[in-house]
PDB file of C-alpha atoms and ligand atoms in Angstrom:
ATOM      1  CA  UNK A   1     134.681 108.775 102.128  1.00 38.00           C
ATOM      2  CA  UNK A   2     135.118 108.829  98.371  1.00 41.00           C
ATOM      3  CA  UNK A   3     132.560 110.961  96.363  1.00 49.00           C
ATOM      4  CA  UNK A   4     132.109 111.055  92.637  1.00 55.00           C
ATOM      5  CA  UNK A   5     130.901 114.219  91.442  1.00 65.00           C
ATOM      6  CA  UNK A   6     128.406 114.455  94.626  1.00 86.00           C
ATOM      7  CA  UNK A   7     127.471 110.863  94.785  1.00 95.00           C
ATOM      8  CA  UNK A   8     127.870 109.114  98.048  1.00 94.00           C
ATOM      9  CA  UNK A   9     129.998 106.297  96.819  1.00 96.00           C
ATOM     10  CA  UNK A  10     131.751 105.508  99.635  1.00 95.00           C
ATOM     11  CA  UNK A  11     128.624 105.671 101.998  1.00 96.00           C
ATOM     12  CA  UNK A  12     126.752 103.295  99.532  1.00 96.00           C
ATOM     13  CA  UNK A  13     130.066 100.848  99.380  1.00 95.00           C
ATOM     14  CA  UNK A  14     130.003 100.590 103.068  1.00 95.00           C
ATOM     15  CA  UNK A  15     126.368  99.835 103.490  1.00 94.00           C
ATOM     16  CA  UNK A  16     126.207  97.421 100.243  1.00 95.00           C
ATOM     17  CA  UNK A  17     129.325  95.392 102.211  1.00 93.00           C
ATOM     18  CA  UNK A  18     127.268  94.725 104.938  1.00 91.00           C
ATOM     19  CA  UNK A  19     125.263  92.435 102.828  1.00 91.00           C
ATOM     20  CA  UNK A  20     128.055  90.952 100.342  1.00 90.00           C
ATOM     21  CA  UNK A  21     131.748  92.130 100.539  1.00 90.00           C
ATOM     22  CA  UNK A  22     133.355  93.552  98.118  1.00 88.00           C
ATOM     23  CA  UNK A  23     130.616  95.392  96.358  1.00 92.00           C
ATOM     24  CA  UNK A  24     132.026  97.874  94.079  1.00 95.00           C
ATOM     25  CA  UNK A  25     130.374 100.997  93.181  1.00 97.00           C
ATOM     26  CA  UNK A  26     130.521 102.780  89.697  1.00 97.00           C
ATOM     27  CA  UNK A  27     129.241 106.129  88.552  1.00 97.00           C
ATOM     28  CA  UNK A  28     129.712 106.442  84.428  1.00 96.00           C
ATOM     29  CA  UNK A  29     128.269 109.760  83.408  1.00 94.00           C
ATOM     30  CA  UNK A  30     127.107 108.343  80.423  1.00 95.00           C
ATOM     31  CA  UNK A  31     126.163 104.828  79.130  1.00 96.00           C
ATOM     32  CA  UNK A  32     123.679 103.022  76.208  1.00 97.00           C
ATOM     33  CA  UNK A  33     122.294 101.341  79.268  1.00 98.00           C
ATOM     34  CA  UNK A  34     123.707 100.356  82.571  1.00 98.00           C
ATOM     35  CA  UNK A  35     121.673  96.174  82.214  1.00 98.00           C
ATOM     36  CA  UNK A  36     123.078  96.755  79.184  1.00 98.00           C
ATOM     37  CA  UNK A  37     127.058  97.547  80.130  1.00 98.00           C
ATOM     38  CA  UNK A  38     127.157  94.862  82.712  1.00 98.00           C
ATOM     39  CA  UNK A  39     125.936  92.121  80.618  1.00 98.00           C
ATOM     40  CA  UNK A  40     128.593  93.324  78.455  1.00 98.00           C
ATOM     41  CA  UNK A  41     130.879  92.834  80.897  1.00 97.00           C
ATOM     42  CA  UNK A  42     130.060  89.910  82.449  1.00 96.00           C
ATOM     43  CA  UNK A  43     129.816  88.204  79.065  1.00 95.00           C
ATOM     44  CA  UNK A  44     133.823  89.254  78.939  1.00 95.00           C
ATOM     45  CA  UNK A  45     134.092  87.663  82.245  1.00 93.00           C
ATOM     46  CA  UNK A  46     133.183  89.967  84.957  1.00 94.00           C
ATOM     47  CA  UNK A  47     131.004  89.064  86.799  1.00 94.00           C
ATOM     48  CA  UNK A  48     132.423  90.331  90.218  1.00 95.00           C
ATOM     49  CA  UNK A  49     129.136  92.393  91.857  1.00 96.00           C
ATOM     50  CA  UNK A  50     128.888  95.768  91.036  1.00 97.00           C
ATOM     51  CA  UNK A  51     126.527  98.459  91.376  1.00 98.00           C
ATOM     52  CA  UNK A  52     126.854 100.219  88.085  1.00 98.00           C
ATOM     53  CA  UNK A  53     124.899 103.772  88.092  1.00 98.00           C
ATOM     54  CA  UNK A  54     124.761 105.771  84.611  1.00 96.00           C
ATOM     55  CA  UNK A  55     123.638 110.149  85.284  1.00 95.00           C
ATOM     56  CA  UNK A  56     122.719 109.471  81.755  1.00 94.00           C
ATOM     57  CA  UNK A  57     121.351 106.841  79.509  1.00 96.00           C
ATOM     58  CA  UNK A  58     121.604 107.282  76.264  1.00 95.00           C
ATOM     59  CA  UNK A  59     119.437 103.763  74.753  1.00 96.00           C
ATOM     60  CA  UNK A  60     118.057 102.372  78.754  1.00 95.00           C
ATOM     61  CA  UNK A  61     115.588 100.045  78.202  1.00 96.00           C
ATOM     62  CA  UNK A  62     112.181  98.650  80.049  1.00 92.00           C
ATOM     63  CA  UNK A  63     110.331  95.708  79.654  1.00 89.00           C
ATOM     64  CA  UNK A  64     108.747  94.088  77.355  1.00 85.00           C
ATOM     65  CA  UNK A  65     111.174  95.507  74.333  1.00 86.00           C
ATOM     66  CA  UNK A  66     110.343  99.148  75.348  1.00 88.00           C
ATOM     67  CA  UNK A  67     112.555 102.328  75.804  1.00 89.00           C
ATOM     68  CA  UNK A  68     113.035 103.674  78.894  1.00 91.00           C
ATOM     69  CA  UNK A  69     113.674 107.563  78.361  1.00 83.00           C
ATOM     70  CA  UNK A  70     115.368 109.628  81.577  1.00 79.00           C
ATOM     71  CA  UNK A  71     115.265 112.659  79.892  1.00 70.00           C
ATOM     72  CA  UNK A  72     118.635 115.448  80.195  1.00 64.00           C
ATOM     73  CA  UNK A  73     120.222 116.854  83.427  1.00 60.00           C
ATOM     74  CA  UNK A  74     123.361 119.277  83.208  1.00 55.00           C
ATOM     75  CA  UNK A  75     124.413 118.098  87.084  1.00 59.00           C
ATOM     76  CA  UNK A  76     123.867 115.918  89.848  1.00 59.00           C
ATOM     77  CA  UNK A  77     121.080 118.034  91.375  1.00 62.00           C
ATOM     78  CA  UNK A  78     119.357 118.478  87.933  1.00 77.00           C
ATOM     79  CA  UNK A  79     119.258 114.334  86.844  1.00 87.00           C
ATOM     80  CA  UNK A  80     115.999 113.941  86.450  1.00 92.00           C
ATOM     81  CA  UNK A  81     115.777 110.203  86.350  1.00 94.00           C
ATOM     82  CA  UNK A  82     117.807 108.012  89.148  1.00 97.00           C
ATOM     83  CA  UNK A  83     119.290 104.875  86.771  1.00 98.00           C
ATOM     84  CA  UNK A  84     121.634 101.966  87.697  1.00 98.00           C
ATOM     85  CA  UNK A  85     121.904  98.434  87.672  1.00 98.00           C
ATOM     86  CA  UNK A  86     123.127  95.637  90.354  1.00 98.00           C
ATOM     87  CA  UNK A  87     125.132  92.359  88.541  1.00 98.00           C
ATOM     88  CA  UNK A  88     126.267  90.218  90.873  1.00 97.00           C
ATOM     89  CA  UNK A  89     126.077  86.136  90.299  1.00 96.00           C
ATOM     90  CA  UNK A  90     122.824  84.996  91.307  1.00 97.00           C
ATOM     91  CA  UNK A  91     121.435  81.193  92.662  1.00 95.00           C
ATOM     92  CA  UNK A  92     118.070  81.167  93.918  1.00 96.00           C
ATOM     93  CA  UNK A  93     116.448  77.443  93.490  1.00 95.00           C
ATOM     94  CA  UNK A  94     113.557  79.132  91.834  1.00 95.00           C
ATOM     95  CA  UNK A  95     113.075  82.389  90.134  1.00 96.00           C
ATOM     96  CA  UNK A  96     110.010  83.331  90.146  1.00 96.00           C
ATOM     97  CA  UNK A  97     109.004  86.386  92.136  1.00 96.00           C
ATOM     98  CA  UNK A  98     112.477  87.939  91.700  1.00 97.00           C
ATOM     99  CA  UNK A  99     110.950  91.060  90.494  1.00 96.00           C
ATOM    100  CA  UNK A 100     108.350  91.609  92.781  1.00 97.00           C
ATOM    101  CA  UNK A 101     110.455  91.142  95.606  1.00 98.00           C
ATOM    102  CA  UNK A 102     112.595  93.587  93.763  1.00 98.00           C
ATOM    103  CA  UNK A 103     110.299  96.131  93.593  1.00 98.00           C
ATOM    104  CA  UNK A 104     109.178  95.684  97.067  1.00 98.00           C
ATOM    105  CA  UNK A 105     111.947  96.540  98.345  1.00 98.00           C
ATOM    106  CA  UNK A 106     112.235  99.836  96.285  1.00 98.00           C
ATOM    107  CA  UNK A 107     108.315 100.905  97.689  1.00 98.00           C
ATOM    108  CA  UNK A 108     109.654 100.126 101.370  1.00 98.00           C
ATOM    109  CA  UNK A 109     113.155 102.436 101.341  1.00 98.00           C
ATOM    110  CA  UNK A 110     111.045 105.224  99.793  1.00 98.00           C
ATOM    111  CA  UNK A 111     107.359 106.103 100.422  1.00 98.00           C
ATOM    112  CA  UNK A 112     104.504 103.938 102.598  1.00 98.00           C
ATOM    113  CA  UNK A 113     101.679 105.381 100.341  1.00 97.00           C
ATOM    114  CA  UNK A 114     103.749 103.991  97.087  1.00 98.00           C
ATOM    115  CA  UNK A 115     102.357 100.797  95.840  1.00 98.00           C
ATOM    116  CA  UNK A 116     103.342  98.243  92.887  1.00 97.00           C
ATOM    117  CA  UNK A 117     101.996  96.899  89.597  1.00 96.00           C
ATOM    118  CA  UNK A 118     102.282  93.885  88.652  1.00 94.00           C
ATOM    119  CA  UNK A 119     104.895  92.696  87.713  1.00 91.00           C
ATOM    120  CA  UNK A 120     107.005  95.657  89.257  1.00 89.00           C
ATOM    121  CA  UNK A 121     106.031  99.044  88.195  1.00 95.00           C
ATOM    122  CA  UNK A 122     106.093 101.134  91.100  1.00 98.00           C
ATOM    123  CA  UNK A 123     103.497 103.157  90.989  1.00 97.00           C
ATOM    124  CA  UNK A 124     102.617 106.562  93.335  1.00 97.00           C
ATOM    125  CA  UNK A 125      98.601 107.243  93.168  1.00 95.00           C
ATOM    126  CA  UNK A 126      98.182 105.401  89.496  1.00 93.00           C
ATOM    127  CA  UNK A 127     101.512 107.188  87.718  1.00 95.00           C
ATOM    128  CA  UNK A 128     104.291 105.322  87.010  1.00 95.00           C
ATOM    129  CA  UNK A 129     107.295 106.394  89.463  1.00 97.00           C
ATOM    130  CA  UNK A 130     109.732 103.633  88.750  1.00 97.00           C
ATOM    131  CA  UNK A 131     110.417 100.714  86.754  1.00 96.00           C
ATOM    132  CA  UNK A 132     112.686  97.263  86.818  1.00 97.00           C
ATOM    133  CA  UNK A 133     114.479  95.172  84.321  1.00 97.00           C
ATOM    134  CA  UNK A 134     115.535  92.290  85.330  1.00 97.00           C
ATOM    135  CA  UNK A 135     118.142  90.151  83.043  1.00 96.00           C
ATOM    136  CA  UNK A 136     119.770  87.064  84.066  1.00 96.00           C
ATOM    137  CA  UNK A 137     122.418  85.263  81.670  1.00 95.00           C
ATOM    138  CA  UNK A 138     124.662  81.838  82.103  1.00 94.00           C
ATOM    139  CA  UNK A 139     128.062  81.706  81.755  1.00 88.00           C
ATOM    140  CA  UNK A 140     129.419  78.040  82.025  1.00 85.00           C
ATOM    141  CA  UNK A 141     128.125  76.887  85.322  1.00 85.00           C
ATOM    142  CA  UNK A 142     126.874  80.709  86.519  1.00 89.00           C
ATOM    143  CA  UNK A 143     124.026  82.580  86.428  1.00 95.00           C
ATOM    144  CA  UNK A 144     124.436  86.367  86.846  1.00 97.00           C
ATOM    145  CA  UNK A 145     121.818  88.956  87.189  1.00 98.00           C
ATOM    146  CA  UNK A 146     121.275  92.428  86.307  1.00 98.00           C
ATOM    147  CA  UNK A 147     118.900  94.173  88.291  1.00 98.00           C
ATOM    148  CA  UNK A 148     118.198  97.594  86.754  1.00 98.00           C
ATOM    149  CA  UNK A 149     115.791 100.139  87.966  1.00 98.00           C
ATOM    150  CA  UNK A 150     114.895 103.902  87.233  1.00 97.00           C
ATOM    151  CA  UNK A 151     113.399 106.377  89.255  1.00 97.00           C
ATOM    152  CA  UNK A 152     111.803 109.122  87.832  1.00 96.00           C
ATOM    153  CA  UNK A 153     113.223 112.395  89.987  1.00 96.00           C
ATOM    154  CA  UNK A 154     112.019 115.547  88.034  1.00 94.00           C
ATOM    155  CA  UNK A 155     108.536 116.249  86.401  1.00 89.00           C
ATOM    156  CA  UNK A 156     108.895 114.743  83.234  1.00 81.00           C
ATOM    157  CA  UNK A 157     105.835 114.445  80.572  1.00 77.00           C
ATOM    158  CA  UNK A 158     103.800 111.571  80.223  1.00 74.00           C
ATOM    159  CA  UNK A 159     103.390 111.853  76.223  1.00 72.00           C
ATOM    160  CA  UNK A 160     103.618 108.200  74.800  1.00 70.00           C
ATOM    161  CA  UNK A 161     103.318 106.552  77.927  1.00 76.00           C
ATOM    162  CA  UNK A 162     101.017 103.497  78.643  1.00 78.00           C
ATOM    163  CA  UNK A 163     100.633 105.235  82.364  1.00 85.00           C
ATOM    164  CA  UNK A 164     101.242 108.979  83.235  1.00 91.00           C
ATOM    165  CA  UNK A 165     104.085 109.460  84.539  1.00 93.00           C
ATOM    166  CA  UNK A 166     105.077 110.822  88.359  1.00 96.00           C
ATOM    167  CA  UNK A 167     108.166 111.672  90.295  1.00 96.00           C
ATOM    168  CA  UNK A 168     110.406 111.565  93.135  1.00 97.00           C
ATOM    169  CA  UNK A 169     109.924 115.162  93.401  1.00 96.00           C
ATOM    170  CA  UNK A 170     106.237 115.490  94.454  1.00 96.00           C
ATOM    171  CA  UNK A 171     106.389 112.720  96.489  1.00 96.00           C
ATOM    172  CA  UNK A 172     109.748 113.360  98.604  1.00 97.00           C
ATOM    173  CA  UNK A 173     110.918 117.188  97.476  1.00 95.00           C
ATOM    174  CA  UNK A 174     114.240 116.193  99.810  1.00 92.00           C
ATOM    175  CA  UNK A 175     115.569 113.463  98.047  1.00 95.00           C
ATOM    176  CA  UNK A 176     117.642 114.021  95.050  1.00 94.00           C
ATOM    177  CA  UNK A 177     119.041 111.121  92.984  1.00 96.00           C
ATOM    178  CA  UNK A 178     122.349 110.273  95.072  1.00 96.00           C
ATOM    179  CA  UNK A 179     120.210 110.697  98.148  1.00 96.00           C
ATOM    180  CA  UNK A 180     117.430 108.093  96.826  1.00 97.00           C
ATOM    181  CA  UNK A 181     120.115 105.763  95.928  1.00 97.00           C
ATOM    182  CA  UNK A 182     121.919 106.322  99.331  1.00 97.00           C
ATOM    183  CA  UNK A 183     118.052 104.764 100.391  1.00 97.00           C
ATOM    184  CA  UNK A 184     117.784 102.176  98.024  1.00 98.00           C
ATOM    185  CA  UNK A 185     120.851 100.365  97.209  1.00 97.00           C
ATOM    186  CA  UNK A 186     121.747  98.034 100.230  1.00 97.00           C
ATOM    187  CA  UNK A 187     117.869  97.142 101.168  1.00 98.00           C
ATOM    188  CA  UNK A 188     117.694  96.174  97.534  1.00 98.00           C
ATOM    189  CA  UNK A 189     120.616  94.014  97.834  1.00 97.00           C
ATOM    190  CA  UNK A 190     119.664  92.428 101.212  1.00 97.00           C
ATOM    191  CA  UNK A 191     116.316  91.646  99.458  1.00 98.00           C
ATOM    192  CA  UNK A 192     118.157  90.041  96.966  1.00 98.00           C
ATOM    193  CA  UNK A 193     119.831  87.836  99.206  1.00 97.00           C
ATOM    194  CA  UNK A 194     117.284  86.889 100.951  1.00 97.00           C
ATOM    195  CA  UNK A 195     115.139  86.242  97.958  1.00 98.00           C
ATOM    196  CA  UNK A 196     118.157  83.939  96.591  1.00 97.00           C
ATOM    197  CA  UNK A 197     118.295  82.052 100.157  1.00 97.00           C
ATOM    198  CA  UNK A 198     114.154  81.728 100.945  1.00 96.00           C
ATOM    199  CA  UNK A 199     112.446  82.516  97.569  1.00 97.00           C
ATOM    200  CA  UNK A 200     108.853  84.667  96.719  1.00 97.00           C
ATOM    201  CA  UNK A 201     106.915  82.924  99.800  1.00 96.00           C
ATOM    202  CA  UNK A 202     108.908  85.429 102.143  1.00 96.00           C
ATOM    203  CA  UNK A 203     107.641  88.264 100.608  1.00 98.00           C
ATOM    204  CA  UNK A 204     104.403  87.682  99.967  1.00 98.00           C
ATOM    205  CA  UNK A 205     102.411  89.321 102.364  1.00 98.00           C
ATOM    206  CA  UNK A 206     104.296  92.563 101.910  1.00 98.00           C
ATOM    207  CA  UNK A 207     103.840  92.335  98.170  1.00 98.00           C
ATOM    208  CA  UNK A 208      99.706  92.305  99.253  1.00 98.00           C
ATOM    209  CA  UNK A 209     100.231  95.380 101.634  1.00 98.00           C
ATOM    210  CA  UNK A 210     101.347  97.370  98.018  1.00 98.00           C
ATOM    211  CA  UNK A 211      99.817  95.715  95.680  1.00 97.00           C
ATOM    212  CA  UNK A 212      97.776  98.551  93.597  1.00 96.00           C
ATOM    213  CA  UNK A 213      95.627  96.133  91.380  1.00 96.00           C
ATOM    214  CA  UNK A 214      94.025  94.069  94.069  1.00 96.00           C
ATOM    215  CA  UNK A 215      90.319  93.876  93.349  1.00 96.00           C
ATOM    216  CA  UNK A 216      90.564  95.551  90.245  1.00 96.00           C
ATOM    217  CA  UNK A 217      89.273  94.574  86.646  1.00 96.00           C
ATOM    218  CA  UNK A 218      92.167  94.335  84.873  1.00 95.00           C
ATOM    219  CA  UNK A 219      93.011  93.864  80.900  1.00 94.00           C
ATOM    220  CA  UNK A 220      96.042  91.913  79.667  1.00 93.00           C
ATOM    221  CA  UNK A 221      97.868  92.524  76.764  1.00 90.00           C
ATOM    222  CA  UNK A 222      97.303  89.011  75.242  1.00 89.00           C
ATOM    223  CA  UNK A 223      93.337  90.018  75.458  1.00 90.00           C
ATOM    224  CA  UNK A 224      92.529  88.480  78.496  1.00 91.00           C
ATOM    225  CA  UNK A 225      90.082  90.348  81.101  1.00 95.00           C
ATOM    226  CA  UNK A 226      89.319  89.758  84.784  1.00 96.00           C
ATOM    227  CA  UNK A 227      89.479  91.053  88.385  1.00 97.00           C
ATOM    228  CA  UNK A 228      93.273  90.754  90.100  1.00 97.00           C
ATOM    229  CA  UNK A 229      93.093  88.820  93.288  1.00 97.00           C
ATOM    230  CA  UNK A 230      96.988  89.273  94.305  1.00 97.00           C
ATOM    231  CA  UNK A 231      99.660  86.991  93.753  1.00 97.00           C
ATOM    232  CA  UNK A 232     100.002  83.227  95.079  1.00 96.00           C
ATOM    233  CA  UNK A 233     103.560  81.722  96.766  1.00 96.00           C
ATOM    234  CA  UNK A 234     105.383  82.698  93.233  1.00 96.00           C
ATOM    235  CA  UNK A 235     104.554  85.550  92.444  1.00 96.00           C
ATOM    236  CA  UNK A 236     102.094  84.733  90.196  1.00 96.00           C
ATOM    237  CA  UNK A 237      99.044  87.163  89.383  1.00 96.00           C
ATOM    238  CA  UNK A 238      95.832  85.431  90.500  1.00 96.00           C
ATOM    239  CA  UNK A 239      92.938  86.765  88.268  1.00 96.00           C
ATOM    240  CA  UNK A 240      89.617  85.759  88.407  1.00 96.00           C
ATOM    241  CA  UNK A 241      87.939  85.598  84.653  1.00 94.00           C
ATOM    242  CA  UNK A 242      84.617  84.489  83.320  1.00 92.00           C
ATOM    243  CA  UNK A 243      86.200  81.462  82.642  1.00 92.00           C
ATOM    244  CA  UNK A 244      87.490  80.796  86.489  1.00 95.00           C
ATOM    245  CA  UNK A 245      90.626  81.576  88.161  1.00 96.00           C
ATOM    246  CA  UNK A 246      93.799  81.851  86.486  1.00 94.00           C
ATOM    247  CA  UNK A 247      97.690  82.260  87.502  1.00 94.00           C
ATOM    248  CA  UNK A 248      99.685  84.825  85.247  1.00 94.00           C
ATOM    249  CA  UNK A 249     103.228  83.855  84.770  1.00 90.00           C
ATOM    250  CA  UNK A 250     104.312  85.230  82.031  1.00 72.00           C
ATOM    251  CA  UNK A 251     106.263  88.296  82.071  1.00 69.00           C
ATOM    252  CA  UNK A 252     105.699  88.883  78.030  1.00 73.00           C
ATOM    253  CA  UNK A 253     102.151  90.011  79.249  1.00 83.00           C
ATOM    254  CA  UNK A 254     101.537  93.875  80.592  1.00 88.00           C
ATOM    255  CA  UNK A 255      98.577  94.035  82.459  1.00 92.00           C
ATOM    256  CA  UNK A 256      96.214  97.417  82.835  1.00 91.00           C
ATOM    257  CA  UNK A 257      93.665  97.964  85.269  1.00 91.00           C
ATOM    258  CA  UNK A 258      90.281  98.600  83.829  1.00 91.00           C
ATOM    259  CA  UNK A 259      88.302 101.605  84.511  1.00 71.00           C
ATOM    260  CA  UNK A 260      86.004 102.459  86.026  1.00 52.00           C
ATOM    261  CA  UNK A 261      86.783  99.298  87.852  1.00 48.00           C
ATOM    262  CA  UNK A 262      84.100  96.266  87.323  1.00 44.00           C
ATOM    263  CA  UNK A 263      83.149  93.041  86.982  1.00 42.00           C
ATOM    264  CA  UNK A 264      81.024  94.138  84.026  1.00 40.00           C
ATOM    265  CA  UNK A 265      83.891  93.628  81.764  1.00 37.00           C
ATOM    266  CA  UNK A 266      83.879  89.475  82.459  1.00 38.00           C
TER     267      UNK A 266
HETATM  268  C1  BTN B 301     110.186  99.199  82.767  1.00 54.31           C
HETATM  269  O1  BTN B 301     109.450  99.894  83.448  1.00 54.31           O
HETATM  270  O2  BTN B 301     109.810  98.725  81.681  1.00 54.31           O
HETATM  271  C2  BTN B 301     111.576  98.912  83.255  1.00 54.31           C
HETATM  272  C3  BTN B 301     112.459 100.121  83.209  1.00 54.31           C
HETATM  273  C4  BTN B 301     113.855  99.855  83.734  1.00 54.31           C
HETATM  274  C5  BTN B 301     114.779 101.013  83.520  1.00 54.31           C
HETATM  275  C6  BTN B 301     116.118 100.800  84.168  1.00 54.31           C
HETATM  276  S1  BTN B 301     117.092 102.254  84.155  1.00 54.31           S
HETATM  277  C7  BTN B 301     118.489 101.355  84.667  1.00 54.31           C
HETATM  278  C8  BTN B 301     118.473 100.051  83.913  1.00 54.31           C
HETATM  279  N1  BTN B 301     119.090 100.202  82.605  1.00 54.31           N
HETATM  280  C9  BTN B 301     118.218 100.045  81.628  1.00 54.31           C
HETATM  281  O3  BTN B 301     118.486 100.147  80.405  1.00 54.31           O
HETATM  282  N2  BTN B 301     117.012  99.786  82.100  1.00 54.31           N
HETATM  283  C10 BTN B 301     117.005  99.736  83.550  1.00 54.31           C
END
């Protein structure tokens, strides 16, 4: 089994192959940003799948235009954030839901208290543990995708974040970066799969098992208020506002929950 500077490459090869052969596995020490590096690469024309992971990021980004800091680590048992990326060509009839289904999966191969945000924020007792960017781009007739996500591992602070921040750490003191990948990488691919074959509908009902906001008065960021009633078939956010129901699509908007929670805000 190969091993790159204690990461289980080989082990994660052999389980990503299950789902889609030839699956090759990458550890760079350091990158800007691993979404960044394989849309890069794919816009040179590869576009083979990879699973691209980066012990450092030196410019990793997070929705919405943000930065998405990892903080320093001297070795593998040190990284204090878990980063990589999956690119692999992509053709789902419909989009929508990608993410969530995305981050599902990441909640189920860790923790069953850990719940999501909408869109995708993973999110263990109200602090952020995890985040997703997805990217897709089209080259000629193909669409490729970059699915990036970051764990937090170590305690890191929360200063300047829209949510404080928690980590792998408290919630599994085992699990070290290589070992949380080990647990994440080939569910996260079979979700993806399976998301490209059946779409959101599939994963619906999980997605309400984690979903943190549920029945929560909740502000968006385009100034919109009103209690979160899940998501439909798409992946939508259903809110209820003073003005009736509405379906959030739009993943320009960042949605916080309201507190204390009410419906005195409508
Ligand atoms: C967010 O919460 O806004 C999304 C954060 C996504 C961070 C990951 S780390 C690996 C990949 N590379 C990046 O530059 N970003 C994603």
């Amino acid at each position: 089994m190969s091993n790159v500077m204690g990461w289980p490459v080989g082990q994660i090869r052999e389980a990503l192959a299950a789902h889609l052969p030839g699956f090759r596995v990458e550890v760079l020490t350091q990158v800007d940003s691993t979404n960044s590096e394989l849309m890069r690469r794919a816009r040179n024309g590869q576009m083979e799948p990879v699973l691209l992971v980066a012990e450092q990021q030196t410019a990793g980004r997070g929705r919405l235009g943000r930065q998405w800091f990892s903080g320093e680590g001297e070795s593998l048992g040190a990284i204090p954030s878990l980063t990589f990326s999956l690119g692999l060509p992509l053709s789902p009839r419909d989009w929508s839901g990608l993410s969530l289904a995305v981050g599902l999966s990441v909640v189920q191969s860790l923790h069953p208290e850990l719940r999501l945000k909408w869109p995708n924020d993973v999110w263990w007792h109200a602090r952020k543990l995890a985040g997703i960017l997805i990217e897709t781009a089209s080259f000629g007739e193909n669409r490729y995708a970059v699915v990036g996500v970051g764990v937090n591992i170590k305690p890191r602070a929360s200063t300047g974040l829209a949510t404080p921040a928690a980590w792998l750490e408290e919630v599994l003191p085992a699990l070290d970066a290589s070992q949380a990948l080990l647990r994440i990488a080939a569910p996260l691919l079979q979700t993806i799969k399976t998301f490209e074959q059946h779409g959101f509908a599939l994963f619906q009902a999980r997605f309400a098992e984690r979903d943190a906001l549920r029945g929560l008065s909740v502000a968006l960021s385009d100034g919109r208020v009103g209690v979160a009633q899940g998501v439909d078939g798409t992946g939508a956010l259903r809110l209820h506002t003073a003005h009736g129901p509405q379906t959030i699509t739009s993943a320009e908007v960042s949605v916080r929950p309201l507190s204390p929670p009410s419906l005195a805000a409508l």
